[in-house]
Amino acid sequence: MTHTAQTQQISQLIQQLIHQTQQASGLYEQLLKQEQSNAMQLEQLAQREQQAAQIIQHALQGHQTAIQQLQQISQLSQQIDSSISYTQGYAAPSAYSNGYMQQRH
């Protein structure tokens, strides 16, 4: 093979490598754009997930407050029930029940 033929063959190989490298660069650019798009979508998804987590946290806080209020209502109800039971138990043997008040009138 002559020097000129070798030079042409080397030149063709270089052109093929340039072409293949350009094709690979194009594919990497597409891949980069896709990854950037994916990253943006993931960031948006992460923001929505954070908002959802905050909503759930607020709902749980509301439920805890409701539970505390219901427990307070239950305690008050028990206190009222105990008070009524005590008052009824105290009033039963009173002067009204043994006829004393009827005799005074």
XYZ file of C-alpha atoms in Angstrom:
105
model
C 0.000 0.000 0.000
C 1.375 3.357 -0.965
C 1.835 6.269 1.346
C -1.037 8.134 -0.390
C -3.368 5.146 -0.037
C -2.518 4.851 3.660
C -3.153 8.550 4.167
C -6.532 8.276 2.433
C -7.456 5.245 4.519
C -6.483 7.070 7.713
C -8.477 10.093 6.568
C -11.541 7.898 5.920
C -11.221 6.271 9.335
C -10.953 9.685 10.950
C -14.076 10.857 9.064
C -15.942 7.722 10.195
C -14.889 8.328 13.789
C -15.954 11.974 13.543
C -19.344 10.909 12.149
C -19.836 8.232 14.812
C -18.774 10.643 17.546
C -21.233 13.258 16.250
C -24.005 10.640 16.267
C -23.081 9.628 19.805
C -23.024 13.303 20.831
C -26.525 13.713 19.397
C -27.731 10.719 21.388
C -26.108 12.071 24.555
C -27.785 15.447 23.977
C -31.156 13.700 23.679
C -30.389 11.700 26.809
C -29.368 14.869 28.647
C -32.619 16.628 27.668
C -34.624 13.598 28.780
C -32.808 13.446 32.112
C -33.326 17.181 32.657
C -37.019 16.728 31.898
C -37.167 13.768 34.285
C -35.421 15.802 36.985
C -37.919 18.641 36.563
C -40.840 16.216 36.766
C -39.347 14.615 39.865
C -38.950 18.035 41.489
C -42.593 18.828 40.727
C -43.633 15.450 42.093
C -41.538 16.017 45.221
C -43.245 19.388 45.746
C -46.685 17.791 45.381
C -45.689 15.015 47.770
C -44.467 17.607 50.283
C -47.767 19.472 49.999
C -49.677 16.214 50.468
C -47.579 15.402 53.538
C -48.338 18.842 55.003
C -52.069 18.384 54.371
C -51.976 14.992 56.081
C -50.013 16.456 58.995
C -52.601 19.237 59.421
C -55.405 16.669 59.265
C -53.709 14.591 61.969
C -53.295 17.671 64.151
C -56.993 18.408 63.671
C -57.875 14.846 64.631
C -55.684 15.058 67.742
C -57.417 18.290 68.741
C -60.817 16.691 68.157
C -59.828 13.672 70.280
C -58.683 15.951 73.117
C -61.931 17.916 72.951
C -64.005 14.720 72.919
C -62.058 13.453 75.947
C -62.756 16.737 77.745
C -66.448 16.463 76.870
C -66.459 12.881 78.135
C -64.842 13.947 81.415
C -67.333 16.785 81.832
C -70.180 14.404 81.087
C -68.896 11.989 83.734
C -68.551 14.842 86.231
C -72.087 16.000 85.504
C -73.379 12.424 85.783
C -71.557 11.965 89.097
C -72.892 15.286 90.339
C -76.458 14.388 89.354
C -76.145 10.942 90.953
C -74.778 12.502 94.137
C -77.523 15.147 94.192
C -80.239 12.556 93.620
C -78.759 10.302 96.275
C -78.580 13.234 98.683
C -82.092 14.437 97.923
C -83.754 11.043 98.289
C -83.657 10.805 102.109
C -84.558 14.476 102.527
C -87.505 15.949 104.266
C -89.528 15.820 101.066
C -89.311 12.057 100.807
C -90.152 11.226 104.448
C -93.205 13.411 104.604
C -91.778 15.923 107.040
C -92.442 18.864 104.738
C -95.994 17.689 104.192
C -96.598 17.635 107.945
C -95.250 21.170 108.414
C -97.758 22.650 105.975
